[in-house]
Coordinates of C-alpha atoms in Angstrom, one line a residue:
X134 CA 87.5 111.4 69.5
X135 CA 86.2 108.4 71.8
X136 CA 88.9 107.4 74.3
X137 CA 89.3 103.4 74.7
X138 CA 88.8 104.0 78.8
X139 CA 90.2 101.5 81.8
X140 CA 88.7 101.4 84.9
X141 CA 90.8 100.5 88.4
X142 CA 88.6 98.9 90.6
X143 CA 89.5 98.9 94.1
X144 CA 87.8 97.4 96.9
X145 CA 89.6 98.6 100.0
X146 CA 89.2 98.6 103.6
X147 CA 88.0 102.1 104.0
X148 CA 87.0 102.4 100.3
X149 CA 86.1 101.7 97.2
X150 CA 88.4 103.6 94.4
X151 CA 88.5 103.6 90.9
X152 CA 91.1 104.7 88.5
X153 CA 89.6 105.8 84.7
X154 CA 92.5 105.4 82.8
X155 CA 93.7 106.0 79.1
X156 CA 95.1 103.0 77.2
X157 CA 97.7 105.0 76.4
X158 CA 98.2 106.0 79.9
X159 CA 96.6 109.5 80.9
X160 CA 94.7 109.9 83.6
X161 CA 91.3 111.2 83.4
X162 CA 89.8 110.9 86.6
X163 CA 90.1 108.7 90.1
X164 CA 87.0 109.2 92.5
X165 CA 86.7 107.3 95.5
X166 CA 83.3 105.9 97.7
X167 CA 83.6 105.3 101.3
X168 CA 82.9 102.4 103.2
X169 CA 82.3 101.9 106.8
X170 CA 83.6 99.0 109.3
X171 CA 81.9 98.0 112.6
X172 CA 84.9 97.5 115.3
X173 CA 84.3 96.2 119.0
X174 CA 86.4 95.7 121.8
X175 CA 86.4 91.8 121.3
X176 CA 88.4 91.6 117.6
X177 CA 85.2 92.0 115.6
X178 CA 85.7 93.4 112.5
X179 CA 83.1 93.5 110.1
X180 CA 81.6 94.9 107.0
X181 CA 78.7 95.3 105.0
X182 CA 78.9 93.5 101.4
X183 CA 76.2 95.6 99.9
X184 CA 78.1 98.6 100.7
X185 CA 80.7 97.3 98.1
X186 CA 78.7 97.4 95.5
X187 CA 76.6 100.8 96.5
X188 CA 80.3 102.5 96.5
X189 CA 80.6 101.0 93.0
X190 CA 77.3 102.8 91.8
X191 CA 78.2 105.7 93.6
X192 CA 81.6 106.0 91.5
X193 CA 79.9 105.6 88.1
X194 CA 77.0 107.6 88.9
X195 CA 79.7 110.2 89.5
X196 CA 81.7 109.6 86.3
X197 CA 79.8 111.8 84.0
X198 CA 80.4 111.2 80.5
X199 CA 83.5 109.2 80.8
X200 CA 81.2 106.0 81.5
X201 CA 80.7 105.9 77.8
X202 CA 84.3 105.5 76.5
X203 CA 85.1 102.5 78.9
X204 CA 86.1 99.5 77.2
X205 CA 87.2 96.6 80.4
X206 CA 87.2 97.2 83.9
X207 CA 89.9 95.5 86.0
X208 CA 89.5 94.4 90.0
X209 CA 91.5 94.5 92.9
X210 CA 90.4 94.1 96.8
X211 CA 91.6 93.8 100.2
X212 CA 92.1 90.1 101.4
X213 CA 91.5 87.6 103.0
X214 CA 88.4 88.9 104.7
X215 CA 85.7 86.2 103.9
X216 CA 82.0 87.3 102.2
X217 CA 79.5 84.7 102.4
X218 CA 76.4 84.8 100.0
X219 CA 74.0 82.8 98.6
X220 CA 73.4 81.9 95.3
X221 CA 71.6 85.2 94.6
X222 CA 74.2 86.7 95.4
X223 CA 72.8 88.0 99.0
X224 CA 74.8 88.5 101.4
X225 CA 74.1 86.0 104.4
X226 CA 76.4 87.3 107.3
X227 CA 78.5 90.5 107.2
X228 CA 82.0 90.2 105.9
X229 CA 84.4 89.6 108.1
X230 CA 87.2 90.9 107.2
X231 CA 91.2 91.0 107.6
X232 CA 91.4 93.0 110.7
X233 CA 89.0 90.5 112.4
X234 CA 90.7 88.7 115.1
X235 CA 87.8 87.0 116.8
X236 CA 89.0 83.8 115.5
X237 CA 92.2 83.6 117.1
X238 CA 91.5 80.1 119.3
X239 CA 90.7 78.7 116.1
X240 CA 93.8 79.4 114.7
X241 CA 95.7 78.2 117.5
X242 CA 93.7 74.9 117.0
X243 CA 94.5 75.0 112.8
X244 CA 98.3 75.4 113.9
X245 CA 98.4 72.6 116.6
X246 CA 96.2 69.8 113.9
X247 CA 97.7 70.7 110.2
X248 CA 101.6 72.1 111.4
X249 CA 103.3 73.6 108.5
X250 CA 100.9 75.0 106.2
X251 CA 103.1 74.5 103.0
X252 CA 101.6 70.6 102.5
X253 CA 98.2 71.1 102.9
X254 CA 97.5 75.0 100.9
X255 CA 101.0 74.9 98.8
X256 CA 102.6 77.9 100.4
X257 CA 103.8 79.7 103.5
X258 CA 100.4 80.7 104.6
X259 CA 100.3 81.3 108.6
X260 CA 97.8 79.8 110.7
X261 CA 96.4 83.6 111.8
X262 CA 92.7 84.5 113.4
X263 CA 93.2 87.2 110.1
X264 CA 93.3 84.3 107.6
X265 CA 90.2 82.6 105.6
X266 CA 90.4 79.4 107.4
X267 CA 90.0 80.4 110.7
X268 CA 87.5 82.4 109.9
X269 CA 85.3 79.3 108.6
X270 CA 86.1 77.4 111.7
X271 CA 84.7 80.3 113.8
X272 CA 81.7 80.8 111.7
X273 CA 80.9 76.8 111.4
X274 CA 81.1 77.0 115.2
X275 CA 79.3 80.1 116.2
X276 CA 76.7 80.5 113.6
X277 CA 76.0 77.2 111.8
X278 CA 72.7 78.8 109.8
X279 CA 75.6 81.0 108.1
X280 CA 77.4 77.9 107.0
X281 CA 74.0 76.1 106.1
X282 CA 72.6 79.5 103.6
X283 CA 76.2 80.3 102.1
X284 CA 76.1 79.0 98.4
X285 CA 79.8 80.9 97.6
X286 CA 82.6 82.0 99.8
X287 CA 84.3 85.4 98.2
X288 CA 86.8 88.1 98.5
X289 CA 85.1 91.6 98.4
X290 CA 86.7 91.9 94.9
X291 CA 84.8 89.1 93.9
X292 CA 81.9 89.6 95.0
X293 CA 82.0 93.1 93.0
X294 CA 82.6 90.9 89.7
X295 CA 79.6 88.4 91.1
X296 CA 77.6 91.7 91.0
X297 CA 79.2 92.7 87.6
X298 CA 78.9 89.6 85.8
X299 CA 76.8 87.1 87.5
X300 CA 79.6 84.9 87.9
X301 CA 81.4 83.3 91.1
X302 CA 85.2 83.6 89.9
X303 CA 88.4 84.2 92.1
X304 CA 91.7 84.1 91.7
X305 CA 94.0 81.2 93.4
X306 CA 95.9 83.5 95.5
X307 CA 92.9 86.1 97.1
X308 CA 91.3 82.5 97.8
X309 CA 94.2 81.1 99.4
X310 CA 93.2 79.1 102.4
X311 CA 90.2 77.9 100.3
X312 CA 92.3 76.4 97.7
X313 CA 96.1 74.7 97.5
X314 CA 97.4 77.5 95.5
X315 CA 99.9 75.2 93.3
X316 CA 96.7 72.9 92.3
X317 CA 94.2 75.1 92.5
X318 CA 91.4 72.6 93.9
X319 CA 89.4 72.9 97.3
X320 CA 91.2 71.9 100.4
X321 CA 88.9 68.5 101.4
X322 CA 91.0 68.0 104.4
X323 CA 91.1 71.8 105.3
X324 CA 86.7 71.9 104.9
X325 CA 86.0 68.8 106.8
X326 CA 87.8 70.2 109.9
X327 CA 86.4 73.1 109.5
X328 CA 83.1 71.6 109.0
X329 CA 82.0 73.4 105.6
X330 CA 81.4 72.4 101.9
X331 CA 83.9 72.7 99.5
X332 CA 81.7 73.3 97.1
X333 CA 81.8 77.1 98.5
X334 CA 85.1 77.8 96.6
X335 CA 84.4 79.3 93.7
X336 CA 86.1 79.1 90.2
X337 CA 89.5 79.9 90.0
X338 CA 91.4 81.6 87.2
X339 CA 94.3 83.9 86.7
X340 CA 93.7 87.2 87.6
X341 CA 94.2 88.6 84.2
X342 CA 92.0 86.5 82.8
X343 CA 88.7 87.2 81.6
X344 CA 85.6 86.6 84.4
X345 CA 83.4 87.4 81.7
X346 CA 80.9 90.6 80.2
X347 CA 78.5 92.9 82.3
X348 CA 74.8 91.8 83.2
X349 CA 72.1 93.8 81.7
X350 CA 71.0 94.6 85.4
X351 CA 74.8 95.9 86.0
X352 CA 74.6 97.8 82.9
X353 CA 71.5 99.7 83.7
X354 CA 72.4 99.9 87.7
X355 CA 75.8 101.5 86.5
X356 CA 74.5 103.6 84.0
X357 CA 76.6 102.0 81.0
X358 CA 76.2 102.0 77.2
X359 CA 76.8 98.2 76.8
X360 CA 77.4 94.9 77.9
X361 CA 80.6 94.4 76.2
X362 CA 82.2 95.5 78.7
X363 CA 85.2 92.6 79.7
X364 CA 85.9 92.6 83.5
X365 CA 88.9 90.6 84.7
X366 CA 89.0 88.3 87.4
X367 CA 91.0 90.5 89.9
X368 CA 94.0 90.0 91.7
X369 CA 94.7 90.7 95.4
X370 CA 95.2 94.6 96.9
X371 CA 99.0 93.1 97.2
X372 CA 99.1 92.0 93.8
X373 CA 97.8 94.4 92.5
X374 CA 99.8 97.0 94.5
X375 CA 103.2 94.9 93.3
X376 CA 102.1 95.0 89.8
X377 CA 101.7 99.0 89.5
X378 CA 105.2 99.2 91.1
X379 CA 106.5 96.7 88.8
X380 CA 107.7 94.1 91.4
X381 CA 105.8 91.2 89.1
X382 CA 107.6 92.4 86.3
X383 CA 111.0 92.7 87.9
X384 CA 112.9 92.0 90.9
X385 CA 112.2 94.4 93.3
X386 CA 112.2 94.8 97.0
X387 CA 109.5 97.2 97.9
X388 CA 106.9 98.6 100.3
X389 CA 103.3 99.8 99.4
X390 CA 101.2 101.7 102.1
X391 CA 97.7 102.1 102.6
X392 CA 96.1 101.3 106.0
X393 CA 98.4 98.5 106.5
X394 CA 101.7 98.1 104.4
X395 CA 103.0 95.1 102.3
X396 CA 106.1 94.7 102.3
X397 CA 108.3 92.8 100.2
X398 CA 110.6 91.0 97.7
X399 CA 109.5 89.2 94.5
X400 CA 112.4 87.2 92.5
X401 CA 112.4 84.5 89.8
X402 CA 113.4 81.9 92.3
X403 CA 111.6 79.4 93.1
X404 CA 109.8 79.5 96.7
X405 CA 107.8 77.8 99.0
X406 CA 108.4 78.2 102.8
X407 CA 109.2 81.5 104.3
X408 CA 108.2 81.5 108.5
X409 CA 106.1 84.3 109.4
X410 CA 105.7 85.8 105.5
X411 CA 103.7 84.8 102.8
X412 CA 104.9 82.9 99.6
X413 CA 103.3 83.7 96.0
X414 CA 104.4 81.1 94.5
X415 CA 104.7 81.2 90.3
X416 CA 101.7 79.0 90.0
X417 CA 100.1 82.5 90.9
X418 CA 102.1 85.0 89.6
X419 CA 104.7 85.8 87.1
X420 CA 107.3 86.0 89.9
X421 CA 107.6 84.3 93.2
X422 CA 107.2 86.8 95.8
X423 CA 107.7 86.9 99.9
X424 CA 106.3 89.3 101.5
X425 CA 104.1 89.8 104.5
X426 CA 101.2 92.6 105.4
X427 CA 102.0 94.5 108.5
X428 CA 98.6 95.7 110.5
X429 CA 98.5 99.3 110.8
X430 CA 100.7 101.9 108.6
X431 CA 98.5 104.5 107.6
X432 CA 96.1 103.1 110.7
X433 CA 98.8 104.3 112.9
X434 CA 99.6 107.3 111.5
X435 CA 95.2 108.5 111.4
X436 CA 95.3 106.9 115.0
X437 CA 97.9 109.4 116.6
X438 CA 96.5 112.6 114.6
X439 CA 92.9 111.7 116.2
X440 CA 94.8 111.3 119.7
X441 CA 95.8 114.8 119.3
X442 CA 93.1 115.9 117.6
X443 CA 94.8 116.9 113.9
X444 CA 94.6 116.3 110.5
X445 CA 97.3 113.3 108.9
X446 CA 98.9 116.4 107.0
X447 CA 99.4 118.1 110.1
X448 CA 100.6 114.9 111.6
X449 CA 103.1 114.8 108.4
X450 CA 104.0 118.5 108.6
X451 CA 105.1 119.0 112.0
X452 CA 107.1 115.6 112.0
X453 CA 109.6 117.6 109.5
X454 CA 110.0 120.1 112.3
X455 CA 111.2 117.0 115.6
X456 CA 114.1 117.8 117.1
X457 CA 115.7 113.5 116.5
X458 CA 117.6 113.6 119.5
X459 CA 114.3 113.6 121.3
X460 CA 112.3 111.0 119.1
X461 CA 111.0 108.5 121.3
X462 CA 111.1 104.9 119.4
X463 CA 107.1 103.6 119.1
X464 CA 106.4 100.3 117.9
X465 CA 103.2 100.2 115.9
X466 CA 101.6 97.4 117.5
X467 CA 98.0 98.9 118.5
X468 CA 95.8 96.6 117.2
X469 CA 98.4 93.3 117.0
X470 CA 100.7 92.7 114.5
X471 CA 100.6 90.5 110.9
X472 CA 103.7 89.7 109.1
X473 CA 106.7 88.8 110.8
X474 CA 105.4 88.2 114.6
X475 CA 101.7 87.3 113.7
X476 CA 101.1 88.4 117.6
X477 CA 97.3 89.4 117.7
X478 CA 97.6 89.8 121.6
X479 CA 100.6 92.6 121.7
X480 CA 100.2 96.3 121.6
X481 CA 102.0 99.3 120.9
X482 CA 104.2 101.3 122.9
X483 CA 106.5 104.7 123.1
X484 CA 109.9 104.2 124.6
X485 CA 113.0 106.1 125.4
X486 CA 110.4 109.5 126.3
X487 CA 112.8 112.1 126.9
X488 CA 111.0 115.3 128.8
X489 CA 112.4 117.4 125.7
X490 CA 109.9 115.5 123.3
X491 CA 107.1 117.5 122.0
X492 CA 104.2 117.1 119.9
X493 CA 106.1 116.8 117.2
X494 CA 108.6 114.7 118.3
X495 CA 106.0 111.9 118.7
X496 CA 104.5 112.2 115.5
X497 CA 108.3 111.5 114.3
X498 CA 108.3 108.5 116.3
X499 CA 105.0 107.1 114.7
X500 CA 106.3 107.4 111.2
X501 CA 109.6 105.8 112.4
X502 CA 108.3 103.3 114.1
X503 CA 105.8 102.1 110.9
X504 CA 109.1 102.1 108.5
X505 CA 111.4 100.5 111.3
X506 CA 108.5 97.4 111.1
X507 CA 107.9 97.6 107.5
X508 CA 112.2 97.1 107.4
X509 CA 112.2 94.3 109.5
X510 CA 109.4 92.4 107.0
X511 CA 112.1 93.4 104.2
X512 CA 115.1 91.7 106.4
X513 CA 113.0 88.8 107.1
X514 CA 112.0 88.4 103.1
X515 CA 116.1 88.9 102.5
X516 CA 117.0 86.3 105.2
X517 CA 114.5 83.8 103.4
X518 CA 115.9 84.5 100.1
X519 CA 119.6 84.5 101.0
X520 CA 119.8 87.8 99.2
X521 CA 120.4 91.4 99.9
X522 CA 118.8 94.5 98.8
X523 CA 120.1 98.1 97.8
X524 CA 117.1 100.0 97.0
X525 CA 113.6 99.5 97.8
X526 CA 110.6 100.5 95.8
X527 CA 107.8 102.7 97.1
X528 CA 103.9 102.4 96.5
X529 CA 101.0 103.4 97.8
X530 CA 100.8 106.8 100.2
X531 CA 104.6 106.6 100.8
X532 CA 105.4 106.6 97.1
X533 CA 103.3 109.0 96.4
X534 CA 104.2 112.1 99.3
X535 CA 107.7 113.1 99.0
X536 CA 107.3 114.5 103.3
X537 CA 107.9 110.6 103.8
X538 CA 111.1 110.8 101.9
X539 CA 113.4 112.0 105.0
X540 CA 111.6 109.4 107.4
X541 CA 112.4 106.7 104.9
X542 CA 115.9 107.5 104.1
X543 CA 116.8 107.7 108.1
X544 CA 115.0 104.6 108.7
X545 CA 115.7 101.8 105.8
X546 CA 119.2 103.5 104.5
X547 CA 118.9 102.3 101.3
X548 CA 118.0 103.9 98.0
X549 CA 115.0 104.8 97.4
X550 CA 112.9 104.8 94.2
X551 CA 109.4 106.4 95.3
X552 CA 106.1 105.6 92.7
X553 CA 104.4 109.0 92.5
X554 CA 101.2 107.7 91.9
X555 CA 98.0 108.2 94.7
X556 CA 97.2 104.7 95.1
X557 CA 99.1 101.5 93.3
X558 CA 96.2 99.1 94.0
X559 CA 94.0 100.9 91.2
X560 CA 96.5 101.0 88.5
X561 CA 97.8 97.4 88.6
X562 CA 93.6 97.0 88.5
X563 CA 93.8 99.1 85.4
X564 CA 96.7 97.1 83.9
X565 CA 94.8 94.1 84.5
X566 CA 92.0 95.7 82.7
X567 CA 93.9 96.2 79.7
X568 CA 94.9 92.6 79.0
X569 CA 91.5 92.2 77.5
X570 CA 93.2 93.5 75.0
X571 CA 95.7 90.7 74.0
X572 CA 98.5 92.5 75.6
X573 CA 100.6 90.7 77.9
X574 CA 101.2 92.0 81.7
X575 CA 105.2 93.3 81.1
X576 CA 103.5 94.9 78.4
X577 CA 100.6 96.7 80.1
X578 CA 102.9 97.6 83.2
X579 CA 105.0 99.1 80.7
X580 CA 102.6 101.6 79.2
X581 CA 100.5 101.9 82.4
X582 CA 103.5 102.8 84.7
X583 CA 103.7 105.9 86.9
X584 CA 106.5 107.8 87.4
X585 CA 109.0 107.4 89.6
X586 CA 111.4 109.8 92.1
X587 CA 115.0 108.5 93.1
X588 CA 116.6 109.4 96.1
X589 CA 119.7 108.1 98.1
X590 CA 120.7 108.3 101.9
X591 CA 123.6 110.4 103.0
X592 CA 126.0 108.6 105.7
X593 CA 124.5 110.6 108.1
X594 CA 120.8 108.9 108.0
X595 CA 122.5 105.4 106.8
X596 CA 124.3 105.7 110.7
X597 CA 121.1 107.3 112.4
X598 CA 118.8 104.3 110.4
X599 CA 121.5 101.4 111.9
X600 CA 121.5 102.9 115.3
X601 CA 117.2 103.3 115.5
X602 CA 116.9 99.8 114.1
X603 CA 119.5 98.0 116.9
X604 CA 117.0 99.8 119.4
X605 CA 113.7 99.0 117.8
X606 CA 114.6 95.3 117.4
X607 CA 115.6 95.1 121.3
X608 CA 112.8 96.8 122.4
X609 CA 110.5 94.7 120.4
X610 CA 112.1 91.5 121.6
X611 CA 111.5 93.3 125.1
X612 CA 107.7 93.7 124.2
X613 CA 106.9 90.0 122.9
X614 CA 108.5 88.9 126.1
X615 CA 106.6 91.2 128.3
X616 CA 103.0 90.1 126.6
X617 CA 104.6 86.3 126.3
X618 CA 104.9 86.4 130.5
X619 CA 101.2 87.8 131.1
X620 CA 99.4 84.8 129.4

């Protein structure tokens, strides 16, 4: 009997994934398409938009047979990288995306004219060289053909649906920057200082809203039955993540990892500032959520087991095996930091190096030092909130590999409820998907939800966790000063 099929869509920073999923909830299959990234030496960060969509082919052209039972495809994508193309839909510079620093003079400049962010774009949105705007500004003054041949401005999720459907649609929050996310209309003031159009914003709707059916080329290029194929509009890799986890659903204080980590809390209050962390505000989402992306969790942990010339499991495996009294404390900072420092110029360190400390004592300290951060984005969402937090949810590679479980419990002390799933960002895609049906998202996150493993530190790792924390927040502070003095 045919299967009514969802498809995850996923365009991430090393890959594009999909998720075929029942409506009813079984998995059938997830297969994934790499992509590559140029990096230099100078904060260049870039990608190839066509690659997006070959990975996209790639994954249907692998499905087999189950491309004929799929019914809506949902989207999801890493932001805010910035993918210019014309109104052909060709690329006409590579995509710069998140990890792309080169723009951080034009940041400082976005901070020192517009202040606050929350009056102008309608939310806690810092002024970062990571960030949409200062990307613009850095294109408009380095390469003003770009800015001159550029008909639309996407995300890379977007520009998967502009390829799907023919249509330039976004979201409100993957656009934010472009858009005040509470009116959901171009920024004039934030374009003329930048020196664009504003006409490059592209349509905004919720992301579980329809962006229309497939285009006959997409159909034959994909190898589908029909057109009739509904494709949503897409929400953010975050959002997406949150949503699989059910932290839009219900309030949650959570972490989801991939190459970087968000990390945060979503609540029914209502928000609008939140220094150093980004605001969702409801205008975007069914709950108002703070949270901020940190740069490099699983980046740090594929970083040190090239260093030593490993796999990640071995990485993970010989971890189990340090000896704690000799874990050196690292702080993750090798290529900057996001959310809470936004410090672009600082780098990473191991401290306290006791002679005892062997291979595996350092990979301990890696994966330590990436949940230390990702617990000071929690305490900085908390301290916005006035609230506290007993438990935290987990997504993403944490969530789903149970060898994190011991790192977590000695490093947040709290209780932990771990998302078995292998990656978050595809599901909530999938949920997202299934709204085409006339369900509601509580009801899709119901039925689509993974399962979940609770676990609960002993006083033992709740005294170890305090302990590593006081030292990881003074030798932090230490570090910002240090990099503060040499500029």
């Amino acid at each position: 009997m045919p299967k009514n099929v969802l498809v995850g869509l996923d365009v991430g920073t090393s890959s594009v994934k999909a998720l075929f999923i029942t409506d009813s909830g079984e998995v059938l299959d997830r297969i994934e398409s790499k992509i590559h990234t140029n990096y230099d030496q100078s904060g260049h960060a870039e990608q190839d938009a066509n690659e997006y969509w070959q990975a996209v082919v790639d994954i249907f052209q692998r499905a087999g047979s189950l491309k004929d039972d799929v019914v809506a495809i949902g989207l999801s994508g890493q932001t805010p990288s910035v993918v210019c193309i014309d109104e052909f839909g060709n690329p006409t510079y590579p995509v710069l995306i998140w990890q792309d620093v080169r723009s951080s003079q034009e940041a400082e400049e976005l901070l020192e004219h517009f202040g606050n962010p929350v009056a102008t774009i309608g939310t806690s949105l810092p002024w970062s060289a990571s960030a949409c705007p200062a990307k613009l500004f850095w294109l408009a003054r380095n390469e003003p053909q770009v800015v001159a041949k550029t008909r639309w401005v996407l995300q890379p999720k977007d520009y998967v649906g502009f390829k799907l459907t023919g249509a330039a649609i976004s979201d409100p929050w993957s656009s934010k920057g472009l858009c005040n996310v509470l009116t959901r209309e171009p920024i004039d003031v934030l374009f003329e200082f930048v020196g664009w159009n504003k006409q490059v914003t592209p349509e905004l709707l919720d992301g579980q809203a329809s962006r229309g059916k497939l285009t006959a080329l997409a159909v034959s290029e994909l190898g589908l039955s029909s057109e009739n194929i509904k494709v949503t509009v897409g929400l953010s890799d975050a959002m997406c993540g949150m949503l699989a986890i059910g932290a839009l659903t219900q309030d949650r204080a959570f972490i989801i990892t991939g190459t970087s980590a968000i990390v945060g809390i979503s609540t029914d209050s209502n928000v609008t500032d939140a220094a150093g962390l980004y605001v969702i505000p409801k205008s975007c989402s069914p709950k108002a959520v703070v949270y901020g992306p940190t740069q490099s969790s699983g980046a740090s942990v594929a970083w040190v087991a090239n260093l030593f010339g490993v796999s990640i499991d071995d990485v993970m495996d010989q971890a189990a095996k340090a000896n704690l009294m000799f874990v050196p404390t690292y702080l993750p900072y090798i290529s900057g930091e996001r959310a809470p420092i936004w410090r672009t110029d600082i780098r990473g360190s191991f401290n306290l190096v006791d002679s005892a400390a062997t291979q595996s004592e350092f990979f301990a300290a890696v994966l330590e030092g990436i949940s230390l951060h990702e617990r000071s984005v929690l305490d900085a969402a908390s301290s916005t909130l006035s609230t506290n937090y007993s438990s935290i949810t987990l997504g993403g590679h944490a969530g789903n590999d149970q060898r994190w479980d011991p790192i977590r419990l000695r490093t947040l002390g709290k209780g932990l409820e771990r998302k078995t799933d292998i990656d978050s960002t595809t599901r909530g895609a999938a949920m997202l998907a299934m709204t085409n049906s006339g369900l509601g998202l509580t009801e899709t996150a119901e039925l689509l939800k993974p399962s979940s493993t609770p676990s609960s530190p002993d006083l033992d790792q709740i005294n170890y966790s305090e302990a590593r924390y006081r030292d990881f927040l003074a030798l932090r502070s230490n570090l910002l000063s240090f990099h503060s003095s040499r500029t």
